[in-house]
Coordinates of C-alpha atoms and ligand atoms in Angstrom, one line a residue:
X21 CA -47.1 65.7 -184.4
X22 CA -44.5 65.8 -181.7
X23 CA -42.3 62.7 -181.7
X24 CA -43.0 60.5 -178.7
X25 CA -39.4 60.5 -177.7
X26 CA -39.4 64.2 -177.3
X27 CA -42.5 64.0 -175.0
X28 CA -40.6 61.8 -172.7
X29 CA -37.5 64.0 -172.8
X30 CA -39.6 67.0 -171.8
X31 CA -42.1 65.5 -169.5
X32 CA -40.1 63.0 -167.5
X33 CA -37.6 65.5 -166.0
X34 CA -40.5 67.7 -165.0
X35 CA -42.1 64.8 -163.1
X36 CA -38.8 63.9 -161.5
X37 CA -38.4 67.6 -160.6
X38 CA -41.8 67.8 -159.1
X39 CA -41.3 64.5 -157.2
X40 CA -38.0 65.6 -155.7
X41 CA -39.2 69.0 -154.7
X42 CA -42.2 67.3 -153.0
X43 CA -39.9 64.9 -151.3
X44 CA -41.5 61.8 -152.9
X45 CA -39.6 58.7 -151.9
X46 CA -37.5 60.6 -149.4
X47 CA -38.0 59.1 -145.9
X48 CA -36.5 57.8 -142.8
X49 CA -36.5 54.1 -142.0
X50 CA -39.9 53.1 -140.6
X51 CA -38.6 53.1 -137.0
X52 CA -36.9 56.5 -137.0
X53 CA -39.5 58.7 -135.4
X54 CA -40.4 61.3 -132.8
X55 CA -39.7 60.1 -129.2
X56 CA -37.2 57.5 -130.3
X57 CA -34.2 56.4 -128.3
X58 CA -30.9 56.1 -130.1
X59 CA -28.0 54.0 -128.9
X60 CA -25.6 56.1 -126.8
X61 CA -21.8 55.9 -126.6
X62 CA -19.4 54.2 -127.0
X63 CA -21.3 53.1 -130.1
X64 CA -22.6 55.5 -132.8
X65 CA -26.2 55.4 -133.7
X66 CA -27.0 54.5 -137.3
X67 CA -29.6 56.7 -139.1
X68 CA -30.8 55.6 -142.5
X69 CA -33.7 56.0 -145.0
X70 CA -34.6 56.1 -148.7
X71 CA -34.3 58.8 -151.3
X72 CA -33.7 59.7 -154.9
X73 CA -30.7 58.0 -156.3
X74 CA -27.7 60.4 -156.4
X75 CA -29.2 63.0 -154.1
X76 CA -27.2 64.4 -151.2
X77 CA -28.5 63.8 -147.7
X78 CA -27.5 65.9 -144.7
X79 CA -28.4 64.7 -141.3
X80 CA -28.3 67.3 -138.6
X81 CA -28.7 66.9 -134.8
X82 CA -29.4 69.9 -132.7
X83 CA -30.6 71.0 -129.3
X84 CA -31.8 74.5 -128.2
X85 CA -31.0 76.0 -131.7
X86 CA -27.5 74.8 -131.4
X87 CA -26.2 72.4 -134.1
X88 CA -24.5 69.4 -132.4
X89 CA -23.4 67.6 -135.5
X90 CA -23.9 67.3 -139.2
X91 CA -23.3 64.2 -141.4
X92 CA -23.4 64.2 -145.2
X93 CA -24.0 61.2 -147.4
X94 CA -25.6 60.4 -150.8
X95 CA -28.4 58.1 -151.9
X96 CA -27.1 54.9 -153.3
X97 CA -28.0 54.0 -156.9
X98 CA -29.4 50.5 -156.6
X99 CA -31.1 50.4 -153.2
X100 CA -32.2 54.1 -153.2
X101 CA -31.1 54.1 -149.6
X102 CA -28.8 56.3 -147.5
X103 CA -27.1 55.8 -144.2
X104 CA -25.0 57.8 -141.7
X105 CA -23.4 56.8 -138.4
X106 CA -23.6 59.5 -135.8
X107 CA -20.7 60.4 -133.5
X108 CA -21.0 58.6 -130.1
X109 CA -23.3 60.6 -127.8
X110 CA -23.6 60.8 -124.0
X111 CA -27.0 59.6 -122.6
X112 CA -29.6 62.3 -122.5
X113 CA -31.7 64.7 -124.6
X114 CA -34.1 65.7 -126.0
X115 CA -32.6 66.5 -129.4
X116 CA -34.1 67.3 -132.7
X117 CA -32.9 65.6 -135.8
X118 CA -33.3 66.7 -139.4
X119 CA -32.5 65.0 -142.7
X120 CA -32.3 67.1 -145.8
X121 CA -32.2 65.8 -149.3
X122 CA -30.8 68.1 -152.0
X123 CA -30.7 67.3 -155.7
X124 CA -29.6 70.2 -157.8
X125 CA -31.4 73.3 -156.5
X126 CA -34.2 71.2 -155.1
X127 CA -34.3 70.2 -151.5
X128 CA -36.6 68.5 -149.0
X129 CA -36.4 68.2 -145.2
X130 CA -37.6 65.6 -142.7
X131 CA -37.7 66.3 -139.0
X132 CA -38.1 64.2 -135.8
X133 CA -38.2 65.7 -132.4
X134 CA -37.8 64.6 -128.7
X135 CA -35.0 62.1 -129.6
X136 CA -33.1 60.7 -126.6
X137 CA -29.8 58.8 -126.4
X138 CA -29.6 55.8 -124.1
X139 CA -29.6 52.0 -124.4
X140 CA -31.7 50.3 -127.0
X141 CA -33.0 46.8 -126.3
X142 CA -34.9 44.5 -128.6
X143 CA -37.4 42.1 -127.1
X144 CA -38.5 39.0 -129.0
X145 CA -40.1 35.6 -128.6
X146 CA -43.6 34.1 -128.4
X147 CA -46.7 34.8 -126.3
X148 CA -45.0 35.1 -122.9
X149 CA -43.0 38.0 -124.4
X150 CA -46.1 39.3 -126.1
X151 CA -48.3 39.4 -123.0
X152 CA -49.1 43.0 -122.1
X153 CA -49.1 44.8 -118.8
X154 CA -52.9 44.6 -118.6
X155 CA -52.6 40.8 -118.4
X156 CA -50.2 40.5 -115.5
X157 CA -50.6 40.6 -111.7
X158 CA -51.3 44.1 -110.3
X159 CA -52.1 45.4 -113.8
X160 CA -53.9 48.5 -112.6
X161 CA -51.1 49.7 -110.4
X162 CA -48.4 48.8 -113.0
X163 CA -50.3 50.7 -115.7
X164 CA -50.6 53.8 -113.5
X165 CA -46.9 53.7 -112.8
X166 CA -45.6 55.5 -115.9
X167 CA -45.0 59.1 -114.9
X168 CA -41.5 58.4 -113.5
X169 CA -40.6 56.5 -116.7
X170 CA -41.1 59.1 -119.5
X171 CA -37.5 58.4 -120.6
X172 CA -38.2 54.8 -121.2
X173 CA -39.6 54.8 -124.7
X174 CA -41.4 51.9 -126.4
X175 CA -42.1 50.6 -130.0
X176 CA -44.0 47.5 -131.0
X177 CA -43.5 45.8 -134.4
X178 CA -46.5 44.6 -136.3
X179 CA -47.1 40.9 -136.9
X180 CA -45.9 40.3 -140.4
X181 CA -44.4 37.4 -142.3
X182 CA -42.2 37.4 -145.4
X183 CA -40.6 34.9 -147.7
X184 CA -37.4 37.0 -148.2
X185 CA -35.3 39.1 -145.8
X186 CA -36.8 42.6 -145.8
X187 CA -34.8 45.8 -145.5
X188 CA -37.4 47.9 -143.6
X189 CA -40.4 47.0 -141.4
X190 CA -43.6 46.8 -143.4
X191 CA -45.6 48.0 -140.5
X192 CA -45.3 49.2 -136.9
X193 CA -48.2 48.6 -134.4
X194 CA -47.0 51.2 -131.9
X195 CA -44.6 53.9 -133.2
X196 CA -42.0 55.2 -130.7
X197 CA -44.0 56.5 -127.8
X198 CA -43.8 57.7 -124.3
X199 CA -45.3 55.1 -122.0
X200 CA -49.0 55.6 -121.1
X201 CA -51.6 53.3 -119.5
X202 CA -53.2 53.1 -123.0
X203 CA -50.3 52.0 -125.0
X204 CA -49.0 49.6 -122.3
X205 CA -52.4 48.0 -121.7
X206 CA -53.7 48.0 -125.2
X207 CA -55.4 44.6 -125.0
X208 CA -54.4 40.9 -124.5
X209 CA -51.3 40.0 -126.5
X210 CA -51.5 43.3 -128.4
X211 CA -48.5 45.5 -127.9
X212 CA -46.7 46.3 -125.6
X213 CA -44.7 43.4 -124.1
X214 CA -44.9 43.4 -120.3
X215 CA -41.6 41.6 -119.8
X216 CA -39.9 44.1 -122.1
X217 CA -41.4 47.1 -120.4
X218 CA -40.7 45.9 -116.9
X219 CA -37.1 44.9 -117.9
X220 CA -36.6 48.4 -119.2
X221 CA -38.1 50.0 -116.1
X222 CA -35.8 48.0 -113.8
X223 CA -32.8 49.0 -115.9
X224 CA -33.9 52.6 -115.8
X225 CA -34.1 52.5 -112.0
X226 CA -30.5 51.4 -111.9
X227 CA -29.0 53.4 -114.8
X228 CA -31.0 56.6 -114.6
X229 CA -30.7 57.3 -118.3
X230 CA -33.0 56.8 -121.3
X231 CA -33.9 53.2 -122.4
X232 CA -35.4 52.4 -125.8
X233 CA -37.5 49.2 -126.0
X234 CA -38.5 47.5 -129.3
X235 CA -40.9 44.6 -129.0
X236 CA -41.1 42.2 -131.9
X237 CA -42.8 38.9 -130.8
X238 CA -45.6 36.6 -132.0
X239 CA -47.5 34.0 -129.9
X240 CA -47.3 30.3 -130.7
X241 CA -44.2 30.6 -132.9
X242 CA -41.3 28.1 -132.9
X243 CA -37.6 29.2 -133.0
X244 CA -37.4 28.1 -136.7
X245 CA -39.6 31.1 -137.7
X246 CA -37.1 33.5 -136.0
X247 CA -34.0 31.9 -137.5
X248 CA -32.3 32.6 -140.8
X249 CA -31.9 29.9 -143.4
X250 CA -28.1 29.9 -142.4
X251 CA -28.7 28.9 -138.8
X252 CA -31.3 26.3 -139.6
X253 CA -28.9 24.7 -142.1
X254 CA -26.1 24.8 -139.6
X255 CA -28.3 22.7 -137.2
X256 CA -29.5 20.3 -139.8
X257 CA -33.1 21.3 -139.2
X258 CA -35.2 19.3 -141.6
X259 CA -36.8 21.3 -144.4
X260 CA -40.6 21.6 -144.5
X261 CA -41.9 19.0 -146.9
X262 CA -45.0 19.6 -149.0
X263 CA -47.1 17.4 -146.7
X264 CA -46.4 19.3 -143.5
X265 CA -46.4 22.7 -145.2
X266 CA -48.7 24.9 -143.2
X267 CA -48.9 28.6 -144.2
X268 CA -48.5 30.9 -141.3
X269 CA -46.0 32.4 -138.8
X270 CA -44.5 29.0 -137.8
X271 CA -42.7 28.5 -141.2
X272 CA -39.0 28.6 -141.4
X273 CA -37.5 32.1 -141.3
X274 CA -40.7 34.1 -142.0
X275 CA -40.5 36.2 -138.8
X276 CA -36.7 36.6 -139.0
X277 CA -37.4 38.0 -142.5
X278 CA -40.1 40.4 -141.7
X279 CA -39.8 41.3 -138.0
X280 CA -36.1 41.1 -137.1
X281 CA -33.9 41.5 -140.2
X282 CA -35.4 44.9 -141.0
X283 CA -33.9 46.1 -137.7
X284 CA -30.4 44.9 -138.5
X285 CA -29.0 48.3 -139.6
X286 CA -29.9 49.9 -136.2
X287 CA -27.4 50.2 -133.4
X288 CA -28.6 48.1 -130.4
X289 CA -27.3 47.5 -126.9
X290 CA -28.7 44.0 -126.6
X291 CA -31.6 41.5 -127.0
X292 CA -33.9 39.7 -124.6
X293 CA -35.9 36.6 -125.6
X294 CA -38.7 34.5 -124.1
X295 CA -39.5 31.6 -126.4
X296 CA -39.4 27.8 -126.4
X297 CA -42.9 26.5 -125.5
X298 CA -43.7 26.0 -129.2
X299 CA -40.6 23.8 -129.6
X300 CA -41.9 21.3 -127.1
X301 CA -43.2 19.4 -130.1
X302 CA -41.1 20.8 -132.9
X303 CA -37.4 19.8 -133.2
X304 CA -37.1 19.8 -129.4
X305 CA -33.9 17.7 -129.6
X306 CA -32.3 20.4 -131.8
X307 CA -33.0 23.3 -129.6
X308 CA -29.5 23.0 -128.0
X309 CA -28.2 23.9 -131.5
X310 CA -30.9 26.1 -132.9
X311 CA -30.9 28.5 -129.9
X312 CA -27.1 29.1 -129.8
X313 CA -27.1 29.4 -133.6
X314 CA -29.9 32.0 -133.5
X315 CA -27.9 34.1 -131.0
X316 CA -24.7 33.8 -133.1
X317 CA -26.5 34.6 -136.4
X318 CA -28.4 37.7 -134.9
X319 CA -25.1 38.9 -133.5
X320 CA -23.3 38.6 -136.8
X321 CA -26.1 40.2 -138.8
X322 CA -26.7 43.2 -136.4
X323 CA -22.9 43.8 -136.1
X324 CA -22.5 43.9 -139.9
X325 CA -25.7 45.8 -140.5
X326 CA -24.8 48.6 -138.1
X327 CA -21.3 49.0 -139.7
X328 CA -19.8 47.5 -136.6
X329 CA -21.6 49.8 -134.1
X330 CA -23.7 47.1 -132.5
X331 CA -21.2 44.9 -130.5
X332 CA -20.2 41.7 -132.2
X333 CA -21.1 39.7 -129.1
X334 CA -23.8 42.0 -127.8
X335 CA -25.5 40.8 -124.6
X336 CA -28.4 38.4 -125.1
X337 CA -30.7 37.6 -122.2
X338 CA -33.5 35.0 -122.1
X339 CA -36.1 33.5 -119.8
X340 CA -35.9 29.8 -119.1
X341 CA -39.3 28.2 -119.5
X342 CA -41.7 28.5 -116.5
X343 CA -44.1 25.7 -115.4
X344 CA -47.1 24.4 -117.1
X345 CA -50.1 22.6 -115.5
X346 CA -51.1 19.9 -117.9
X347 CA -51.8 16.2 -117.9
X348 CA -51.1 16.0 -121.6
X349 CA -47.4 17.0 -121.4
X350 CA -44.9 14.2 -120.7
X351 CA -42.6 15.1 -117.9
X352 CA -39.5 15.3 -120.0
X353 CA -40.5 17.9 -122.5
X354 CA -40.3 21.1 -120.4
X355 CA -37.1 20.0 -118.6
X356 CA -35.4 19.2 -121.9
X357 CA -36.2 22.6 -123.4
X358 CA -35.0 24.3 -120.2
X359 CA -31.8 22.3 -120.4
X360 CA -31.3 23.0 -124.1
X361 CA -31.9 26.7 -123.5
X362 CA -28.5 26.6 -121.8
X363 CA -26.9 24.5 -124.6
X364 CA -27.0 21.7 -122.0
X365 CA -24.7 23.4 -119.5
X366 CA -27.4 24.3 -117.0
X367 CA -26.0 27.8 -116.6
X368 CA -25.0 30.8 -118.7
X369 CA -22.9 32.4 -119.9
X370 CA -21.0 29.3 -121.0
X371 CA -18.6 28.3 -123.8
X372 CA -21.3 27.9 -126.4
X373 CA -23.3 31.0 -125.2
X374 CA -20.9 33.8 -124.4
X375 CA -22.2 37.1 -123.0
X376 CA -25.7 35.7 -122.3
X377 CA -27.8 35.8 -119.1
X378 CA -30.9 33.9 -118.0
X379 CA -33.9 34.3 -115.7
X380 CA -35.0 31.0 -114.2
X381 CA -38.8 30.9 -114.0
X382 CA -39.7 27.3 -113.2
X383 CA -40.9 28.5 -109.7
X384 CA -43.3 31.1 -111.1
X385 CA -46.0 28.7 -112.3
X386 CA -49.6 30.0 -112.3
X387 CA -52.1 27.3 -112.7
X388 CA -55.0 29.7 -112.3
X389 CA -53.9 32.1 -115.0
X390 CA -56.9 33.5 -116.9
X391 CA -54.8 33.1 -120.0
X392 CA -54.0 29.4 -119.4
X393 CA -51.2 28.1 -117.1
X394 CA -48.8 28.4 -120.1
X395 CA -49.0 32.2 -119.4
X396 CA -48.0 32.8 -115.8
X397 CA -49.0 36.3 -114.7
X398 CA -46.0 37.2 -112.5
X399 CA -43.9 38.9 -115.1
X400 CA -42.4 41.3 -112.5
X401 CA -40.2 38.6 -111.0
X402 CA -39.2 37.4 -114.5
X403 CA -38.1 40.9 -115.5
X404 CA -36.4 41.5 -112.2
X405 CA -34.3 38.3 -112.5
X406 CA -33.5 39.2 -116.1
X407 CA -32.4 42.7 -115.2
X408 CA -30.0 41.3 -112.6
X409 CA -28.4 39.2 -115.4
X410 CA -28.2 42.3 -117.6
X411 CA -26.6 44.3 -114.8
X412 CA -23.9 41.7 -114.3
X413 CA -23.3 40.6 -117.9
X414 CA -24.2 43.6 -120.0
X415 CA -23.2 46.3 -117.6
X416 CA -20.4 44.6 -115.8
X417 CA -21.6 45.2 -112.3
X418 CA -19.2 43.3 -110.0
X419 CA -20.2 41.1 -107.1
X420 CA -23.9 41.1 -108.1
X421 CA -25.5 37.7 -107.6
X422 CA -27.5 37.1 -110.8
X423 CA -28.0 33.3 -110.8
X424 CA -29.0 30.7 -108.3
X425 CA -26.8 28.0 -106.8
X426 CA -25.5 25.0 -108.8
X427 CA -23.5 22.1 -107.5
X428 CA -19.8 22.4 -108.3
X429 CA -18.9 19.0 -106.9
X430 CA -20.9 15.8 -106.7
X431 CA -19.4 13.0 -104.7
X432 CA -20.7 9.5 -104.4
X433 CA -20.2 8.2 -100.8
X434 CA -21.3 4.6 -101.6
X435 CA -20.4 3.1 -98.2
X436 CA -22.6 5.7 -96.5
X437 CA -25.4 5.4 -99.0
X438 CA -25.1 9.1 -99.7
X439 CA -24.5 11.5 -102.6
X440 CA -22.8 14.6 -101.5
X441 CA -23.5 17.9 -103.4
X442 CA -21.2 20.9 -102.8
X443 CA -22.8 24.2 -104.1
X444 CA -21.0 27.2 -105.6
X445 CA -23.0 29.5 -103.4
X446 CA -24.8 29.5 -100.1
X447 CA -28.1 27.6 -100.2
X448 CA -31.4 28.1 -98.5
X449 CA -33.0 24.6 -98.3
X450 CA -36.6 23.7 -97.7
X451 CA -36.9 19.9 -97.3
X452 CA -38.5 18.2 -100.3
X453 CA -38.0 14.5 -100.9
X454 CA -38.9 14.0 -104.5
X455 CA -37.2 16.9 -106.4
X456 CA -33.8 15.2 -106.6
X457 CA -33.7 11.9 -108.5
X458 CA -30.9 9.4 -109.2
X459 CA -30.6 7.2 -112.2
X460 CA -30.1 3.7 -110.8
X461 CA -28.8 1.1 -113.3
X462 CA -28.2 -2.6 -113.6
X463 CA -27.1 -4.2 -116.9
X464 CA -27.9 -1.0 -118.9
X465 CA -31.4 -0.9 -117.4
X466 CA -31.9 2.4 -115.7
X467 CA -34.7 4.0 -113.7
X468 CA -35.1 7.3 -112.0
X469 CA -35.7 7.0 -108.2
X470 CA -36.3 9.8 -105.7
X471 CA -33.2 10.7 -103.7
X472 CA -34.5 12.3 -100.4
X473 CA -32.5 15.0 -98.8
X474 CA -30.5 13.7 -95.8
X475 CA -28.6 16.6 -94.2
X476 CA -27.6 20.0 -95.4
X477 CA -25.5 22.9 -94.3
X478 CA -24.8 26.4 -95.8
X479 CA -23.2 25.0 -99.0
X480 CA -23.6 21.3 -99.0
X481 CA -26.4 18.8 -99.3
X482 CA -26.4 15.1 -98.9
X483 CA -29.0 12.9 -100.7
X484 CA -30.0 9.5 -99.4
X485 CA -29.4 7.0 -102.2
X486 CA -30.1 3.9 -100.3
X487 CA -33.1 3.1 -102.5
X488 CA -30.7 2.2 -105.3
X489 CA -29.2 -1.2 -104.8
X490 CA -27.3 -1.1 -108.1
X491 CA -25.2 1.6 -109.7
X492 CA -26.0 5.3 -109.5
X493 CA -25.0 6.9 -112.8
X494 CA -26.7 10.3 -112.7
X495 CA -28.5 12.8 -110.6
X496 CA -31.0 15.4 -111.6
X497 CA -32.9 18.3 -109.9
X498 CA -36.3 19.8 -110.7
X499 CA -36.7 17.7 -113.8
X500 CA -40.4 18.1 -114.1
X501 CA -42.9 20.2 -116.0
X502 CA -44.2 21.6 -112.7
X503 CA -41.4 21.1 -110.2
X504 CA -42.7 23.2 -107.4
X505 CA -45.4 25.7 -106.3
X506 CA -45.1 29.4 -106.7
X507 CA -41.8 30.6 -105.2
X508 CA -41.6 27.4 -103.2
X509 CA -38.8 25.4 -104.8
X510 CA -36.6 23.7 -102.2
X511 CA -33.4 25.5 -103.1
X512 CA -32.7 29.2 -103.3
X513 CA -29.8 31.5 -102.8
X514 CA -30.6 33.0 -99.3
X515 CA -30.2 36.8 -99.9
X516 CA -30.9 37.2 -103.6
X517 CA -33.8 34.7 -103.4
X518 CA -32.8 33.4 -106.9
X519 CA -33.9 29.8 -107.4
X520 CA -31.4 27.0 -108.1
X521 CA -31.6 26.2 -111.8
X522 CA -32.6 22.6 -112.9
X523 CA -29.7 20.3 -113.8
X524 CA -28.8 16.8 -114.8
X525 CA -25.3 15.4 -114.2
X526 CA -23.7 12.1 -114.9
X527 CA -21.5 10.4 -112.3
X528 CA -18.9 7.9 -113.3
X529 CA -17.4 5.3 -111.0
X530 CA -13.9 6.0 -112.2
X531 CA -14.0 9.7 -111.4
X532 CA -16.3 10.4 -108.6
X533 CA -17.5 14.0 -108.7
X534 CA -17.7 16.0 -111.8
X535 CA -16.8 19.4 -113.2
X536 CA -19.3 21.6 -114.8
X537 CA -17.9 20.7 -118.2
X538 CA -19.2 17.1 -117.6
X539 CA -22.7 18.4 -117.2
X540 CA -24.2 17.1 -120.4
Ligands
NAG622 C1 -34.0 74.6 -149.9 O1 -35.1 75.1 -150.7 C2 -35.7 76.3 -150.2 C3 -36.8 76.7 -151.1 O2 -37.7 75.7 -151.4 C4 -34.6 77.4 -150.2 O3 -35.1 78.6 -149.7 C5 -33.4 76.9 -149.4 O4 -32.3 77.8 -149.5 C6 -32.9 75.6 -149.9 N1 -31.8 75.1 -149.1 C7 -30.8 74.4 -149.6 C8 -29.8 74.0 -148.5 O5 -30.6 74.2 -150.7
NAG623 C1 -28.6 18.1 -128.2 O1 -29.4 17.2 -127.4 C2 -29.6 16.0 -128.0 C3 -30.5 15.2 -127.1 O2 -31.7 15.9 -126.8 C4 -28.3 15.3 -128.1 O3 -28.5 14.0 -128.8 C5 -27.4 16.1 -129.0 O4 -26.1 15.5 -129.0 C6 -27.3 17.5 -128.4 N1 -26.6 18.4 -129.4 C7 -25.7 19.3 -129.0 C8 -25.1 20.1 -130.1 O5 -25.4 19.5 -127.8
NAG624 C1 -27.9 47.5 -143.9 O1 -26.7 46.6 -143.7 C2 -26.5 45.7 -144.8 C3 -25.3 44.8 -144.3 O2 -24.2 45.6 -144.0 C4 -26.2 46.5 -146.1 O3 -26.0 45.6 -147.1 C5 -27.3 47.5 -146.3 O4 -27.1 48.2 -147.4 C6 -27.6 48.3 -145.1 N1 -28.8 49.2 -145.4 C7 -28.6 50.5 -145.6 C8 -29.9 51.2 -145.8 O5 -27.6 51.0 -145.6
NAG625 C1 -56.1 28.4 -107.7 O1 -57.5 28.2 -107.6 C2 -57.9 27.2 -106.6 C3 -59.3 27.0 -106.7 O2 -59.9 27.6 -107.8 C4 -57.5 27.8 -105.2 O3 -57.8 26.9 -104.2 C5 -56.0 28.0 -105.2 O4 -55.6 28.7 -104.0 C6 -55.5 28.9 -106.4 N1 -54.1 28.9 -106.4 C7 -53.4 30.0 -106.5 C8 -51.9 29.8 -106.5 O5 -53.9 31.1 -106.6
NAG626 C1 -48.6 42.9 -106.3 O1 -48.8 43.9 -105.3 C2 -48.6 43.4 -104.0 C3 -48.9 44.6 -103.1 O2 -48.1 45.6 -103.4 C4 -47.2 42.8 -103.8 O3 -47.1 42.3 -102.5 C5 -47.0 41.7 -104.8 O4 -45.7 41.3 -104.7 C6 -47.3 42.2 -106.2 N1 -47.2 41.1 -107.1 C7 -46.2 41.1 -108.1 C8 -46.2 39.9 -108.9 O5 -45.4 42.0 -108.3
NAG627 C1 -19.8 16.6 -98.2 O1 -18.8 17.4 -98.8 C2 -18.4 18.5 -98.1 C3 -17.4 19.3 -98.9 O2 -16.4 18.5 -99.4 C4 -17.9 18.1 -96.7 O3 -17.6 19.2 -95.9 C5 -18.9 17.2 -96.0 O4 -18.4 16.7 -94.8 C6 -19.4 16.1 -96.9 N1 -20.5 15.4 -96.2 C7 -20.4 14.1 -95.9 C8 -21.6 13.5 -95.3 O5 -19.4 13.5 -96.1
NAG628 C1 -31.7 6.6 -96.0 O1 -33.1 6.3 -96.0 C2 -33.4 5.0 -95.5 C3 -34.8 4.7 -95.7 O2 -35.6 5.7 -95.2 C4 -32.9 4.9 -94.0 O3 -33.2 3.6 -93.5 C5 -31.5 5.2 -93.9 O4 -31.0 5.3 -92.6 C6 -31.1 6.6 -94.6 N1 -29.7 6.7 -94.7 C7 -29.1 7.7 -94.0 C8 -27.6 7.8 -94.2 O5 -29.6 8.5 -93.3

């Protein structure tokens, strides 16, 4: 009888030998695939995958039979993973890429083709990010408009939850693809995100080089699901208790773990985000902490995961909540989330949210939306406003107006019964007597009263405050779930047609007027 130990000694190496030569276990990360876009210069794109511990991996990039670069690494022992950082590449393509694993005399090769270099943006959030092109206004013409955008490539991450941070995506709904009417209009809320696609398309119109778009969003989910344990702890978010434990995608960190963390080793240009509706009734008062904390945590994690290739303060854009037609919602909930989305500044970027940009959307309400008024169908304007922010903040375009007017001085003219607002930009005004309100107080008892518009000029606006016979302590604008009809808010910037964002500002008797830092 042959001793058992000898069987193992003889047979195991044979199995290993066979596995390696067949390339078993050797693969790229799930999202490295034909048609992908890799981040262009000045960053280097990270390429990684799994293999046999100790094997050598050679990554080669070539174009028209000519080798552009070769990078050699080895498979790490514990994680069985390998990683290389490519040299910074100018935008363009297509390239072919090959990864070859060699182990002794055995080798195995993986190939991807039609790889472009450009800017890679990650798009996340809840259902308004998930809504597809087939669900928006002018869907038919938008879906047929893909021929000119074959260098805008798309990928959509599957809806998965996990209890622990995952290293790779368990599943991808739509692997890197060229855009077609089929994969952009796949079905309601099923890949690919319309806001993400339109944002990329507008960027392409300006930049004229490849854009890679990864959509990773899930309807009805609160910010807590997309946040790491670190950021939730930093904001003092109460832990789920056994009694309110509901299994599903709303649990703490489950989507961060499965749908975002697996992307942290890739090199990105930036992130866009459309979320907040689900936090109307979940930790709403903490959103002014949880949102800035999420941005900071994603930035740290992606910077570290990409070996410093993704910028430490990469650009982060978001959509401020639109309007909702409902009798059930109290009139403070939407305005409070909108305000908290700016960390209570009213505008971005600001001290707590550096390098961010925002698309105001409160004037894009759609009470007749076939998907409920919570899902407005004009996503073109949302993406257009967002791309203006990206051009100014992420691409440094000078003199581009990317946000609407806010008052930079507020002066109480008590003797005249007026409140004088001086705006930072020109204003286009359409008279509306209820959209400004003042807080009128006597003995700590305050109530909000409408402050009708009195006179206005190109940059100033006077409000009539004669209805308050006591002390005016604050003023607010558009503080309502549904502040105005479609594109009919009373204040816009005249040429960019960007709406004035909602704000609340306190006025103190001692120091009439305020500076933006007082807007709390
Ligand atoms: C890879 O293996 C093939 C045979 O399977 C051999 O022809 C080739 O030379 C090997 N290449 C390297 C780099 O080892
Ligand atoms: C957030 O807003 C709440 C009120 O909604 C306020 O009490 C709190 O101080 C704010 N926190 C931060 C960090 O701004
Ligand atoms: C991804 O980045 C993390 C953090 O730097 C690192 O621990 C991990 O090993 C990286 N993954 C791969 C495949 O290199
Ligand atoms: C919504 O529908 C109502 C009646 O169904 C119609 O009168 C109104 O014009 C529609 N509003 C918009 C903005 O389409
Ligand atoms: C839909 O198409 C019409 C006609 O081209 C255009 O006027 C309108 O602005 C489009 N709507 C949106 C939301 O883009
Ligand atoms: C409001 O302030 C502006 C700028 O300081 C000033 O030009 C304007 O005359 C003021 N309006 C009134 C009614 O005092
Ligand atoms: C403010 O409104 C009241 C009531 O409509 C009116 O009597 C008053 O003249 C207005 N004040 C100014 C400064 O126009």
